[in-house]
Amino acid sequence: DAKAIRIRIFGADHPKVAMTTNNIACIEFLLDQPDSALAMFKEGKHALRRAMGSSMMKVKLDLLHLATVSCNLGYIESRLKNYDEARAIFEEVLIVQQSVLGDNHETVKDTHSNIDFTNAFHS
């Protein structure tokens, strides 16, 4: 499969492997396999953290990739009604997005909406 090929070429902790893992998780979610998707998003998130770069531009791009995977993970947690976990993930994502994109970016506004949604279900 694509992930195995990328692991063989780049190594398990490469950002391309992590993003492939994210894409597979998105497909699993669309195929109504949320538990499997959740595990894959977590795997991708951890791989991206291990693969963080050192140049400022690379770091910002890696942070945005990490935020994307984390946001997907938060969405799955929300769909599984794990609202407190989802909110914590979205709050972490918000900090990353604001540091790279600023406060007025549409992506940041979307994350605020995700937090508001989970707060509506806060226990």
PDB file of C-alpha atoms in Angstrom:
ATOM      1  CA  ASP A   1       0.000   0.000   0.000  1.00  0.00           C
ATOM      2  CA  ALA A   2       0.989   3.675  -0.303  1.00  0.00           C
ATOM      3  CA  LYS A   3       1.904   4.038   3.353  1.00  0.00           C
ATOM      4  CA  ALA A   4       4.205   1.011   3.323  1.00  0.00           C
ATOM      5  CA  ILE A   5       5.949   2.305   0.200  1.00  0.00           C
ATOM      6  CA  ARG A   6       6.495   5.737   1.752  1.00  0.00           C
ATOM      7  CA  ILE A   7       7.818   4.163   4.961  1.00  0.00           C
ATOM      8  CA  ARG A   8      10.281   2.115   2.925  1.00  0.00           C
ATOM      9  CA  ILE A   9      11.435   5.192   0.952  1.00  0.00           C
ATOM     10  CA  PHE A  10      11.382   7.940   3.610  1.00  0.00           C
ATOM     11  CA  GLY A  11      11.312   6.139   6.972  1.00  0.00           C
ATOM     12  CA  ALA A  12       8.450   5.904   9.446  1.00  0.00           C
ATOM     13  CA  ASP A  13       8.911   9.387  10.940  1.00  0.00           C
ATOM     14  CA  HIS A  14       8.835  11.384   7.705  1.00  0.00           C
ATOM     15  CA  PRO A  15       6.112  14.070   7.249  1.00  0.00           C
ATOM     16  CA  LYS A  16       5.009  12.467   3.965  1.00  0.00           C
ATOM     17  CA  VAL A  17       4.287   9.224   5.823  1.00  0.00           C
ATOM     18  CA  ALA A  18       2.366  11.143   8.485  1.00  0.00           C
ATOM     19  CA  MET A  19       0.259  12.974   5.897  1.00  0.00           C
ATOM     20  CA  THR A  20      -0.406   9.682   4.078  1.00  0.00           C
ATOM     21  CA  THR A  21      -1.583   8.294   7.417  1.00  0.00           C
ATOM     22  CA  ASN A  22      -3.856  11.336   7.793  1.00  0.00           C
ATOM     23  CA  ASN A  23      -5.314  10.786   4.323  1.00  0.00           C
ATOM     24  CA  ILE A  24      -5.969   7.105   5.056  1.00  0.00           C
ATOM     25  CA  ALA A  25      -7.700   8.128   8.284  1.00  0.00           C
ATOM     26  CA  CYS A  26      -9.927  10.535   6.336  1.00  0.00           C
ATOM     27  CA  ILE A  27     -10.941   7.704   4.013  1.00  0.00           C
ATOM     28  CA  GLU A  28     -11.631   5.375   6.935  1.00  0.00           C
ATOM     29  CA  PHE A  29     -13.835   8.033   8.461  1.00  0.00           C
ATOM     30  CA  LEU A  30     -15.736   8.437   5.199  1.00  0.00           C
ATOM     31  CA  LEU A  31     -16.179   4.654   5.139  1.00  0.00           C
ATOM     32  CA  ASP A  32     -17.837   4.938   8.580  1.00  0.00           C
ATOM     33  CA  GLN A  33     -14.906   3.422  10.480  1.00  0.00           C
ATOM     34  CA  PRO A  34     -14.421   6.098  13.155  1.00  0.00           C
ATOM     35  CA  ASP A  35     -12.448   3.947  15.601  1.00  0.00           C
ATOM     36  CA  SER A  36      -9.910   3.003  12.960  1.00  0.00           C
ATOM     37  CA  ALA A  37      -9.788   6.605  11.726  1.00  0.00           C
ATOM     38  CA  LEU A  38      -9.176   7.820  15.277  1.00  0.00           C
ATOM     39  CA  ALA A  39      -6.217   5.460  15.694  1.00  0.00           C
ATOM     40  CA  MET A  40      -4.760   6.540  12.347  1.00  0.00           C
ATOM     41  CA  PHE A  41      -5.118  10.264  13.157  1.00  0.00           C
ATOM     42  CA  LYS A  42      -3.319   9.698  16.472  1.00  0.00           C
ATOM     43  CA  GLU A  43      -0.562   7.783  14.685  1.00  0.00           C
ATOM     44  CA  GLY A  44      -0.172  10.571  12.111  1.00  0.00           C
ATOM     45  CA  LYS A  45      -0.102  13.258  14.794  1.00  0.00           C
ATOM     46  CA  HIS A  46       2.656  11.486  16.736  1.00  0.00           C
ATOM     47  CA  ALA A  47       4.678  10.888  13.561  1.00  0.00           C
ATOM     48  CA  LEU A  48       4.473  14.584  12.647  1.00  0.00           C
ATOM     49  CA  ARG A  49       5.666  15.604  16.092  1.00  0.00           C
ATOM     50  CA  ARG A  50       8.681  13.306  15.738  1.00  0.00           C
ATOM     51  CA  ALA A  51       9.455  14.697  12.266  1.00  0.00           C
ATOM     52  CA  MET A  52       9.389  18.419  13.062  1.00  0.00           C
ATOM     53  CA  GLY A  53      11.944  20.383  11.026  1.00  0.00           C
ATOM     54  CA  SER A  54      14.455  23.007  12.082  1.00  0.00           C
ATOM     55  CA  SER A  55      14.221  25.922   9.597  1.00  0.00           C
ATOM     56  CA  MET A  56      11.583  28.534  10.492  1.00  0.00           C
ATOM     57  CA  MET A  57       9.585  28.066   7.267  1.00  0.00           C
ATOM     58  CA  LYS A  58       9.704  24.277   7.643  1.00  0.00           C
ATOM     59  CA  VAL A  59       8.700  24.536  11.286  1.00  0.00           C
ATOM     60  CA  LYS A  60       5.669  26.670  10.376  1.00  0.00           C
ATOM     61  CA  LEU A  61       4.637  24.254   7.642  1.00  0.00           C
ATOM     62  CA  ASP A  62       5.133  21.280   9.960  1.00  0.00           C
ATOM     63  CA  LEU A  63       3.083  23.035  12.644  1.00  0.00           C
ATOM     64  CA  LEU A  64       0.235  23.590  10.184  1.00  0.00           C
ATOM     65  CA  HIS A  65       0.387  19.922   9.118  1.00  0.00           C
ATOM     66  CA  LEU A  66       0.272  18.932  12.780  1.00  0.00           C
ATOM     67  CA  ALA A  67      -2.679  21.271  13.332  1.00  0.00           C
ATOM     68  CA  THR A  68      -4.524  19.747  10.353  1.00  0.00           C
ATOM     69  CA  VAL A  69      -4.085  16.190  11.609  1.00  0.00           C
ATOM     70  CA  SER A  70      -4.957  17.253  15.165  1.00  0.00           C
ATOM     71  CA  CYS A  71      -8.067  19.053  13.944  1.00  0.00           C
ATOM     72  CA  ASN A  72      -9.165  15.883  12.157  1.00  0.00           C
ATOM     73  CA  LEU A  73      -8.542  13.965  15.370  1.00  0.00           C
ATOM     74  CA  GLY A  74     -10.658  16.487  17.298  1.00  0.00           C
ATOM     75  CA  TYR A  75     -13.436  16.146  14.738  1.00  0.00           C
ATOM     76  CA  ILE A  76     -13.473  12.352  15.174  1.00  0.00           C
ATOM     77  CA  GLU A  77     -13.476  12.710  18.978  1.00  0.00           C
ATOM     78  CA  SER A  78     -16.440  15.078  18.625  1.00  0.00           C
ATOM     79  CA  ARG A  79     -18.305  12.663  16.354  1.00  0.00           C
ATOM     80  CA  LEU A  80     -17.698   9.925  18.954  1.00  0.00           C
ATOM     81  CA  LYS A  81     -19.221  12.295  21.548  1.00  0.00           C
ATOM     82  CA  ASN A  82     -15.889  12.694  23.397  1.00  0.00           C
ATOM     83  CA  TYR A  83     -16.528  16.429  23.644  1.00  0.00           C
ATOM     84  CA  ASP A  84     -14.060  17.237  26.424  1.00  0.00           C
ATOM     85  CA  GLU A  85     -11.233  15.498  24.535  1.00  0.00           C
ATOM     86  CA  ALA A  86     -12.273  17.187  21.290  1.00  0.00           C
ATOM     87  CA  ARG A  87     -12.326  20.617  22.924  1.00  0.00           C
ATOM     88  CA  ALA A  88      -8.839  20.080  24.403  1.00  0.00           C
ATOM     89  CA  ILE A  89      -7.521  19.109  20.971  1.00  0.00           C
ATOM     90  CA  PHE A  90      -9.172  22.088  19.263  1.00  0.00           C
ATOM     91  CA  GLU A  91      -7.764  24.466  21.899  1.00  0.00           C
ATOM     92  CA  GLU A  92      -4.259  23.102  21.257  1.00  0.00           C
ATOM     93  CA  VAL A  93      -4.816  23.459  17.503  1.00  0.00           C
ATOM     94  CA  LEU A  94      -6.006  27.048  17.963  1.00  0.00           C
ATOM     95  CA  ILE A  95      -2.770  28.062  19.674  1.00  0.00           C
ATOM     96  CA  VAL A  96      -0.712  26.581  16.839  1.00  0.00           C
ATOM     97  CA  GLN A  97      -2.871  28.135  14.127  1.00  0.00           C
ATOM     98  CA  GLN A  98      -2.843  31.570  15.753  1.00  0.00           C
ATOM     99  CA  SER A  99       0.949  31.485  16.109  1.00  0.00           C
ATOM    100  CA  VAL A 100       1.393  30.747  12.392  1.00  0.00           C
ATOM    101  CA  LEU A 101      -1.658  32.331  10.730  1.00  0.00           C
ATOM    102  CA  GLY A 102      -2.719  35.130  13.079  1.00  0.00           C
ATOM    103  CA  ASP A 103      -6.108  35.691  14.681  1.00  0.00           C
ATOM    104  CA  ASN A 104      -8.133  36.672  11.613  1.00  0.00           C
ATOM    105  CA  HIS A 105      -7.453  33.733   9.296  1.00  0.00           C
ATOM    106  CA  GLU A 106     -10.499  31.696   8.216  1.00  0.00           C
ATOM    107  CA  THR A 107      -8.898  28.493   9.507  1.00  0.00           C
ATOM    108  CA  VAL A 108      -8.538  30.048  12.955  1.00  0.00           C
ATOM    109  CA  LYS A 109     -12.172  31.175  12.846  1.00  0.00           C
ATOM    110  CA  ASP A 110     -13.237  27.625  11.927  1.00  0.00           C
ATOM    111  CA  THR A 111     -11.349  26.263  14.914  1.00  0.00           C
ATOM    112  CA  HIS A 112     -13.108  28.783  17.173  1.00  0.00           C
ATOM    113  CA  SER A 113     -16.401  27.413  15.801  1.00  0.00           C
ATOM    114  CA  ASN A 114     -15.289  23.855  16.577  1.00  0.00           C
ATOM    115  CA  ILE A 115     -14.505  24.893  20.158  1.00  0.00           C
ATOM    116  CA  ASP A 116     -17.900  26.616  20.473  1.00  0.00           C
ATOM    117  CA  PHE A 117     -19.587  23.425  19.230  1.00  0.00           C
ATOM    118  CA  THR A 118     -17.815  21.232  21.787  1.00  0.00           C
ATOM    119  CA  ASN A 119     -18.538  23.761  24.548  1.00  0.00           C
ATOM    120  CA  ALA A 120     -22.246  23.352  23.797  1.00  0.00           C
ATOM    121  CA  PHE A 121     -21.872  19.707  24.875  1.00  0.00           C
ATOM    122  CA  HIS A 122     -19.457  20.314  27.770  1.00  0.00           C
ATOM    123  CA  SER A 123     -20.417  18.281  30.786  1.00  0.00           C
TER     124      SER A 123
END
